[in-house]
Amino acid sequence: MTRTIKLTADQDLDFVGGALSMLEGRAAVAQRLKIRLLTFRGEWFRDLRVGVPYRENILVRNPDYTKIGVILRGEILACPGITGITAFTMDQQPDRRLGVQFTATTDQGDIVATVPDLLSPAKLVLMFDLPGPIIP
């Protein structure tokens, strides 16, 4: 069973009554995936290979959208607890925005995610929906 410390929307530790909150199952996998997709390659001092190559391949002039899709799918599938991707779309806007939507499968059900604008690191937000019952 996947279990992890719950984080707030601001990525701080979540305390309830002075105790750390915990996540299990699909919610824990969704949080782990969110952390993985928000981590820039080279950001973690213990292993500079960890993270998404935003600076190298995504936040560049004239990005290769096919390559971006391959990179994101690889990161999603490499996340522990993710067993597959059933849907993946990227919506390229003329004003240099790139929306991404995907549905990833876990043993406990699907995780539906939306990234409104992948090309704006200051506004990089991932919104998750856990459809159906959450099985602990």
PDB file of C-alpha atoms in Angstrom, residues 43 77 83 131:
ATOM      1  CA  GLU A  43      16.766  21.019  -8.777  1.00  0.00           C
ATOM      2  CA  LEU A  77       4.829   6.308 -16.533  1.00  0.00           C
ATOM      3  CA  THR A  83       0.340   1.530 -14.365  1.00  0.00           C
ATOM      4  CA  PRO A 131     -12.940  10.055 -10.143  1.00  0.00           C
TER       5      PRO A 131
END
